[in-house]
Structures are given as C-alpha cells and as structure tokens.
Amino acid sequence: MINPVYKASEERYSGGMKYRRCGKSGINLPEISLGLWQNFGDQAPLERSREILLTAFDSGICHFDLANNYGPSYGSAESSFGQIFSSDLKPYRDELFISSKAGYDMWPGPYGNLGSRKYLMSSLDQSLKRMRIDYVDVFYSHRYDPETPLEETMQALVDIVRSGKALYAGISNYPAEVAGKAMDYLERHDVHCLLHQCKYNMIDREPEKGQLEQAMENGSGFIAFSPLCQGILTSRYLDGIPADSRAARDFSLKKSRIDDGLVARLRSLNGLAAERGQSLAQMALAWDLKDNRVTSVIIGASSTAQLNDNLKAISNTVFTAEETALIDRILSE
C-alpha cells in the first residue's frame, strides 16, 4: 500500500499545545514531547509508528526524542524514524527538534558503551545515517561514565557541536554533583548545556534533591522522562497486572513492583484524578508540568488514542496545596 502524501495540519501550532522556554536559550519545547524508546522499533508496524508520529506533529509536538539503542532491536527506532522522516517529515525539518543520545550498550566490544570520545562520535555518525538527517538538534551523553574522565566526554560534546552534527549539547541521568561539573565544563568551552534529562514523576522524585534547581540556576532546561513511571501511573494496573502489560513481560518494569500496596495507592490517586476531571495518566503528566522548572515531559505512545488522551493533560496543570499534600500522603502510605 502506498502512503498518501502527508501535509501537516495548518492548526498544528494553534490547537492547544503550549511551549516552554528551555533555560536561557532561544529554544522553546512543547510541554509534551514524544519519545521513541519502546514502541517504534522493528517489532512495531511501521504504518502505526507513522500514524503516531504524524498525529503528534499535527498536534504541535515538534520534539522527538531518540537514542542510539532505542528499539527493540538496537537502532531500529532511529531507522523507523528515518523512513518516516524521509517520506513525510523532511519538508518540515526546520520545524523539528530531534535528539539522540549515546551512553548505554549499543554494539559489542569496549567502544560500544559508556562515555568515551570514540563511542559518542561513532554513535552519532551511525544515528545520523539511520535517521537520514544531517544533524541532530541536541545530542546527549546518555549517562555518566565514572571510568572515563568527565573532560573527555564533555569535550566530545563540545567538538560534536562545533562540527555542526549537533546544534546543542545535553546530559542525561547525571547525578547532581557530576552534572554541575559537566555544565561548568561545557560553559567554559562556549557550549552551553541546553538540557538535563532525568527520570521524574510523582513516585520517582530524585531530581528534587538537586537536578531541578541546578538546571534552573545554570540556565539549562530540564526534561522529564518516564513521567508515567513506565505505565504505573495510568489505569493499567488499578486491578493488578494485565497479561499483555509491560510488568507481565517482567522486562523494563518488574512484576514484583506491582504489589497490593501499590495498587491501593494507585486507586486512591485515580480517585483524586477523577475529582480533577482527569485520568490518572493525565494527572501524572500535569503533576510534572505544575513545576515551571520542568521544560517538557517525554511520553511514549503505542497508539494515536493513547497519544491524544495524554495530550489532554496540558489543559489543567494547576494543583491546589491540598491536592499536592494529598498526593504526598497517598504515596507515603
């Protein structure tokens, strides 16, 4: 079947999406960005991936978040994106903000992992080929590598930006004490750290211990991944573990995490979400976005219906003090 020629919606920037300034930079990101971690690899139908990506763009999502090993299999999410970009999104390249990362396992041997200059530069070259683009808008060191000098990793980012293969540099999953040193190195070499990307949701709150404030003080944006805690903060587990769920596969989300206590807390949160006129997933996304230090949240989507449902979160991101306190009490029980 030949895909019809795609023409982006003329209302893509007037349909309700909101944008936030990314630290002290000229970049604005949509409050909700689309991540291609698990639902866009070679095991997913390409036409479904295309429908989700184009629906996202038509809804004002201009930021697509990738990494070298997203799939499964490794690299296949970037390859799928590349096919869709080439057939549909290429005319809109200047409207898109595309990211990639390197830092986790990608290929065999000592140079296919962690934070060496060789790995980061080789990985980006491969990513550009897979995505069929000339540059990424931001390239991240995907995680801190304690075995490689921080200066080596950061200098690789500096040189990547200077080469034109990335417009901006970012870091991801860096502990606060190391993130500060990384940001300082980049700044001293005239390459501002545009973004720090961390896991952040109402259950996983580690960034509140330093990274959120640090990013703001440095003039960097902060972008939250896993805002739904890999599906926990949705209606998916209100009655236990469905057979077709991520937890049932016991892969990135362990089945043991979905115990009776967690299910009870999720039901209480769901009740509060209903009082707010939201689904649990919408409330969880809104909870991240209530903090102005958060530039954007990255969602995954396995269908356009799921994507459209999550997009409704941006219509109500204000929480009363009583609601915030109740969420804290529920999660501390």
Short mmCIF file of C-alpha atoms in Angstrom, two decimals:
data_model
loop_
_atom_site.label_atom_id
_atom_site.label_comp_id
_atom_site.label_asym_id
_atom_site.label_seq_id
_atom_site.Cartn_x
_atom_site.Cartn_y
_atom_site.Cartn_z
CA MET A 1 0.00 0.00 0.00
CA ILE A 2 1.37 3.40 -0.96
CA ASN A 3 1.04 6.02 1.76
CA PRO A 4 -0.86 9.17 0.78
CA VAL A 5 1.23 12.31 0.57
CA TYR A 6 1.38 13.88 4.02
CA LYS A 7 0.56 17.53 4.53
CA ALA A 8 0.90 18.83 8.08
CA SER A 9 -2.12 20.37 9.75
CA GLU A 10 -2.25 24.13 9.40
CA GLU A 11 -3.52 24.27 13.01
CA ARG A 12 -0.55 22.40 14.50
CA TYR A 13 0.63 25.41 16.49
CA SER A 14 -2.78 26.78 17.36
CA GLY A 15 -4.54 23.66 18.58
CA GLY A 16 -3.74 23.94 22.26
CA MET A 17 -0.13 22.81 22.65
CA LYS A 18 1.87 25.06 24.96
CA TYR A 19 5.60 25.73 24.77
CA ARG A 20 8.17 26.50 27.44
CA ARG A 21 11.49 28.29 27.22
CA CYS A 22 14.41 25.90 27.51
CA GLY A 23 16.56 27.52 30.18
CA LYS A 24 18.48 30.57 28.96
CA SER A 25 18.34 29.74 25.26
CA GLY A 26 16.38 30.54 22.14
CA ILE A 27 14.66 27.15 22.22
CA ASN A 28 11.03 26.57 23.17
CA LEU A 29 9.90 22.97 23.62
CA PRO A 30 6.36 21.64 23.67
CA GLU A 31 5.14 20.80 27.16
CA ILE A 32 4.71 17.24 25.91
CA SER A 33 7.39 15.65 23.73
CA LEU A 34 7.26 12.24 22.06
CA GLY A 35 9.85 9.61 22.97
CA LEU A 36 10.57 6.64 20.73
CA TRP A 37 12.03 4.33 23.37
CA GLN A 38 9.98 1.12 23.15
CA ASN A 39 7.09 1.47 20.72
CA PHE A 40 8.83 2.41 17.47
CA GLY A 41 11.37 -0.33 16.78
CA ASP A 42 11.36 -3.01 14.11
CA GLN A 43 8.86 -5.05 16.14
CA ALA A 44 6.23 -2.33 15.69
CA PRO A 45 4.30 -1.95 12.43
CA LEU A 46 5.83 0.95 10.51
CA GLU A 47 2.43 2.31 9.50
CA ARG A 48 1.36 2.52 13.15
CA SER A 49 4.58 4.34 14.05
CA ARG A 50 3.97 6.71 11.13
CA GLU A 51 0.42 7.43 12.27
CA ILE A 52 1.56 8.23 15.82
CA LEU A 53 4.43 10.47 14.70
CA LEU A 54 2.33 12.44 12.23
CA THR A 55 -0.54 12.79 14.69
CA ALA A 56 1.95 14.10 17.24
CA PHE A 57 3.32 16.69 14.81
CA ASP A 58 -0.19 17.74 13.77
CA SER A 59 -0.90 18.27 17.50
CA GLY A 60 2.03 20.64 17.97
CA ILE A 61 4.63 18.16 19.18
CA CYS A 62 7.75 19.21 17.32
CA HIS A 63 10.25 17.50 19.65
CA PHE A 64 11.06 13.83 19.02
CA ASP A 65 13.38 12.14 21.50
CA LEU A 66 15.53 9.19 20.39
CA ALA A 67 18.71 7.36 21.36
CA ASN A 68 21.08 5.04 19.53
CA ASN A 69 19.80 1.84 21.15
CA TYR A 70 16.07 2.54 21.18
CA GLY A 71 14.04 -0.26 19.68
CA PRO A 72 13.95 -3.12 20.10
CA SER A 73 16.22 -4.02 18.34
CA TYR A 74 19.06 -1.56 18.89
CA GLY A 75 18.98 1.25 16.36
CA SER A 76 15.63 0.27 14.90
CA ALA A 77 13.67 3.19 16.37
CA GLU A 78 16.03 5.59 14.63
CA SER A 79 15.73 3.58 11.42
CA SER A 80 11.93 3.67 11.57
CA PHE A 81 12.02 7.38 12.29
CA GLY A 82 14.36 7.84 9.35
CA GLN A 83 11.95 6.16 6.97
CA ILE A 84 9.05 8.29 8.18
CA PHE A 85 11.15 11.44 8.14
CA SER A 86 12.26 10.75 4.57
CA SER A 87 8.74 10.01 3.28
CA ASP A 88 6.71 12.54 5.27
CA LEU A 89 8.54 14.95 7.56
CA LYS A 90 11.56 16.05 5.53
CA PRO A 91 9.85 19.23 4.23
CA TYR A 92 9.34 20.23 7.89
CA ARG A 93 12.90 19.62 9.11
CA ASP A 94 13.38 23.22 10.26
CA GLU A 95 10.30 22.91 12.50
CA LEU A 96 11.50 19.71 14.16
CA PHE A 97 13.67 19.39 17.25
CA ILE A 98 15.29 15.94 17.07
CA SER A 99 17.52 14.44 19.75
CA SER A 100 19.72 11.41 20.05
CA LYS A 101 21.95 10.02 22.78
CA ALA A 102 24.80 7.60 23.41
CA GLY A 103 25.90 6.06 26.67
CA TYR A 104 24.26 2.68 27.07
CA ASP A 105 25.04 -0.64 25.41
CA MET A 106 24.91 -0.43 21.61
CA TRP A 107 27.48 -2.73 19.93
CA PRO A 108 29.98 -5.38 21.10
CA GLY A 109 33.46 -4.62 22.34
CA PRO A 110 34.99 -1.92 24.52
CA TYR A 111 33.90 1.04 22.35
CA GLY A 112 30.15 0.41 22.13
CA ASN A 113 29.12 1.63 25.57
CA LEU A 114 29.61 4.31 28.26
CA GLY A 115 31.27 7.69 27.66
CA SER A 116 34.42 7.59 25.56
CA ARG A 117 35.01 10.13 22.82
CA LYS A 118 35.23 7.30 20.29
CA TYR A 119 31.87 5.86 21.30
CA LEU A 120 29.97 9.15 21.31
CA MET A 121 31.30 10.33 17.97
CA SER A 122 30.92 6.97 16.23
CA SER A 123 27.43 6.56 17.63
CA LEU A 124 26.26 9.94 16.39
CA ASP A 125 27.56 9.23 12.89
CA GLN A 126 25.56 6.00 12.86
CA SER A 127 22.45 7.70 14.27
CA LEU A 128 22.51 10.37 11.56
CA LYS A 129 22.63 7.70 8.87
CA ARG A 130 19.76 5.76 10.40
CA MET A 131 17.60 8.86 10.81
CA ARG A 132 18.55 10.18 7.34
CA ILE A 133 19.33 13.65 8.64
CA ASP A 134 22.43 15.86 8.51
CA TYR A 135 22.38 16.93 12.16
CA VAL A 136 20.50 16.46 15.42
CA ASP A 137 19.23 19.43 17.33
CA VAL A 138 20.58 18.16 20.63
CA PHE A 139 22.97 15.30 21.36
CA TYR A 140 23.19 13.88 24.87
CA SER A 141 25.71 11.96 26.88
CA HIS A 142 23.11 9.40 27.95
CA ARG A 143 24.68 8.62 31.32
CA TYR A 144 27.67 9.46 33.46
CA ASP A 145 30.61 7.11 32.96
CA PRO A 146 32.81 7.07 36.09
CA GLU A 147 35.52 5.13 34.24
CA THR A 148 36.06 7.82 31.60
CA PRO A 149 37.37 11.27 32.54
CA LEU A 150 34.45 13.69 32.53
CA GLU A 151 36.58 16.08 30.48
CA GLU A 152 36.83 13.52 27.67
CA THR A 153 33.08 13.01 27.49
CA MET A 154 32.28 16.72 27.66
CA GLN A 155 34.97 17.64 25.12
CA ALA A 156 33.41 15.15 22.73
CA LEU A 157 30.11 17.03 23.08
CA VAL A 158 31.90 20.34 22.53
CA ASP A 159 33.55 19.08 19.36
CA ILE A 160 30.32 17.49 18.11
CA VAL A 161 28.56 20.85 18.38
CA ARG A 162 31.45 22.64 16.72
CA SER A 163 31.37 20.11 13.88
CA GLY A 164 27.75 21.02 13.12
CA LYS A 165 26.49 17.49 13.67
CA ALA A 166 24.52 18.74 16.69
CA LEU A 167 23.25 22.23 17.38
CA TYR A 168 23.17 21.81 21.16
CA ALA A 169 24.60 19.53 23.85
CA GLY A 170 22.82 17.87 26.75
CA ILE A 171 23.33 15.39 29.55
CA SER A 172 21.03 12.66 30.80
CA ASN A 173 20.87 10.65 34.03
CA TYR A 174 23.76 12.54 35.60
CA PRO A 175 23.99 12.71 39.42
CA ALA A 176 23.68 16.29 40.64
CA GLU A 177 27.28 16.57 41.83
CA VAL A 178 28.63 15.44 38.45
CA ALA A 179 26.03 17.36 36.42
CA GLY A 180 27.31 20.61 37.89
CA LYS A 181 30.87 19.86 36.79
CA ALA A 182 29.67 18.81 33.33
CA MET A 183 27.66 22.01 32.90
CA ASP A 184 30.62 24.09 34.05
CA TYR A 185 33.00 22.38 31.59
CA LEU A 186 30.65 22.96 28.69
CA GLU A 187 30.13 26.60 29.67
CA ARG A 188 33.88 27.25 29.89
CA HIS A 189 34.22 25.88 26.36
CA ASP A 190 31.43 28.10 24.98
CA VAL A 191 28.92 25.27 24.55
CA HIS A 192 26.02 25.82 26.92
CA CYS A 193 24.33 22.73 28.36
CA LEU A 194 20.89 23.07 26.84
CA LEU A 195 19.13 20.25 28.69
CA HIS A 196 19.44 17.83 31.58
CA GLN A 197 17.15 14.85 31.08
CA CYS A 198 16.16 12.75 34.10
CA LYS A 199 13.52 10.30 35.22
CA TYR A 200 10.92 12.30 37.14
CA ASN A 201 7.38 11.53 38.23
CA MET A 202 5.32 11.68 41.39
CA ILE A 203 6.82 8.35 42.53
CA ASP A 204 10.44 8.83 41.38
CA ARG A 205 11.48 12.20 42.82
CA GLU A 206 15.26 12.07 42.83
CA PRO A 207 15.59 15.28 40.73
CA GLU A 208 14.02 17.24 43.60
CA LYS A 209 17.26 16.63 45.53
CA GLY A 210 19.32 18.77 43.19
CA GLN A 211 18.94 18.42 39.44
CA LEU A 212 15.82 20.58 39.06
CA GLU A 213 17.26 23.55 40.92
CA GLN A 214 20.68 23.01 39.38
CA ALA A 215 19.32 23.15 35.84
CA MET A 216 17.43 26.35 36.57
CA GLU A 217 20.45 28.03 38.17
CA ASN A 218 22.65 27.01 35.24
CA GLY A 219 20.16 28.31 32.69
CA SER A 220 19.59 24.81 31.35
CA GLY A 221 16.26 23.25 30.55
CA PHE A 222 15.06 20.20 32.47
CA ILE A 223 13.21 17.47 30.63
CA ALA A 224 11.45 14.61 32.42
CA PHE A 225 11.32 11.11 31.02
CA SER A 226 9.16 8.29 32.37
CA PRO A 227 6.56 10.76 33.73
CA LEU A 228 4.08 7.87 33.92
CA CYS A 229 6.60 5.63 35.72
CA GLN A 230 6.60 3.14 32.82
CA GLY A 231 2.83 2.89 32.84
CA ILE A 232 2.37 2.51 36.60
CA LEU A 233 0.74 5.95 36.83
CA THR A 234 -2.06 5.01 34.45
CA SER A 235 -5.23 2.95 34.76
CA ARG A 236 -3.25 -0.07 33.56
CA TYR A 237 -2.60 -1.57 36.99
CA LEU A 238 -5.62 -0.49 39.02
CA ASP A 239 -6.81 -4.11 39.17
CA GLY A 240 -3.46 -5.91 39.19
CA ILE A 241 -1.25 -6.98 36.30
CA PRO A 242 -2.89 -7.45 32.88
CA ALA A 243 -1.50 -10.33 30.83
CA ASP A 244 -0.39 -8.07 27.99
CA SER A 245 1.23 -5.38 30.18
CA ARG A 246 4.88 -4.36 30.46
CA ALA A 247 5.02 -5.73 34.03
CA ALA A 248 3.67 -9.10 32.86
CA ARG A 249 6.64 -9.34 30.48
CA ASP A 250 8.87 -8.63 33.51
CA PHE A 251 11.23 -6.67 31.28
CA SER A 252 11.88 -2.98 32.00
CA LEU A 253 9.14 -2.98 34.67
CA LYS A 254 9.45 -5.76 37.21
CA LYS A 255 6.31 -7.68 38.11
CA SER A 256 7.28 -7.61 41.78
CA ARG A 257 6.84 -3.83 41.87
CA ILE A 258 3.07 -4.10 41.33
CA ASP A 259 2.13 -5.28 44.82
CA ASP A 260 -1.13 -4.85 46.72
CA GLY A 261 0.11 -1.73 48.50
CA LEU A 262 0.98 -0.01 45.25
CA VAL A 263 -2.35 -0.95 43.66
CA ALA A 264 -4.18 0.55 46.67
CA ARG A 265 -2.21 3.80 46.32
CA LEU A 266 -2.91 3.93 42.60
CA ARG A 267 -6.64 3.57 43.24
CA SER A 268 -6.50 6.49 45.69
CA LEU A 269 -4.64 8.60 43.16
CA ASN A 270 -7.15 7.62 40.50
CA GLY A 271 -9.94 8.86 42.73
CA LEU A 272 -8.26 12.25 43.07
CA ALA A 273 -7.69 12.40 39.31
CA ALA A 274 -11.40 11.77 38.74
CA GLU A 275 -12.26 14.65 41.07
CA ARG A 276 -10.00 16.87 38.94
CA GLY A 277 -11.74 15.71 35.76
CA GLN A 278 -8.65 13.83 34.58
CA SER A 279 -7.49 10.29 34.06
CA LEU A 280 -4.67 9.09 36.30
CA ALA A 281 -2.23 9.39 33.39
CA GLN A 282 -3.33 12.94 32.64
CA MET A 283 -2.95 13.93 36.30
CA ALA A 284 0.52 12.37 36.46
CA LEU A 285 1.69 14.37 33.44
CA ALA A 286 0.10 17.51 34.82
CA TRP A 287 1.87 16.91 38.15
CA ASP A 288 5.27 17.12 36.42
CA LEU A 289 4.22 20.20 34.47
CA LYS A 290 2.96 22.06 37.54
CA ASP A 291 6.64 22.86 38.24
CA ASN A 292 7.84 25.67 35.99
CA ARG A 293 11.38 24.30 36.24
CA VAL A 294 10.25 21.39 34.04
CA THR A 295 10.58 22.36 30.39
CA SER A 296 8.87 19.32 28.89
CA VAL A 297 7.80 15.77 29.68
CA ILE A 298 8.55 12.88 27.32
CA ILE A 299 5.77 10.39 26.76
CA GLY A 300 5.72 7.15 24.85
CA ALA A 301 2.67 6.06 22.87
CA SER A 302 1.58 2.78 21.37
CA SER A 303 -1.46 4.24 19.61
CA THR A 304 -2.88 7.57 18.49
CA ALA A 305 -5.71 7.12 21.01
CA GLN A 306 -3.20 6.92 23.85
CA LEU A 307 -1.32 9.92 22.50
CA ASN A 308 -4.46 12.04 22.19
CA ASP A 309 -5.58 11.07 25.69
CA ASN A 310 -2.24 12.12 27.19
CA LEU A 311 -2.30 15.44 25.35
CA LYS A 312 -5.37 16.44 27.36
CA ALA A 313 -3.12 16.77 30.42
CA ILE A 314 -1.92 20.22 29.38
CA SER A 315 -5.39 21.71 29.84
CA ASN A 316 -5.10 21.53 33.65
CA THR A 317 -1.65 21.65 35.23
CA VAL A 318 -2.60 23.64 38.34
CA PHE A 319 -2.79 21.84 41.70
CA THR A 320 -4.10 23.24 44.94
CA ALA A 321 -1.95 22.95 48.05
CA GLU A 322 -4.48 20.45 49.39
CA GLU A 323 -4.22 18.26 46.28
CA THR A 324 -0.42 18.29 46.39
CA ALA A 325 -0.43 17.38 50.08
CA LEU A 326 -2.93 14.57 49.48
CA ILE A 327 -0.76 13.09 46.70
CA ASP A 328 2.24 13.17 49.06
CA ARG A 329 0.24 11.43 51.81
CA ILE A 330 -1.08 8.75 49.47
CA LEU A 331 2.38 7.94 48.16
CA SER A 332 3.96 7.85 51.62
CA GLU A 333 1.46 5.32 53.00
#
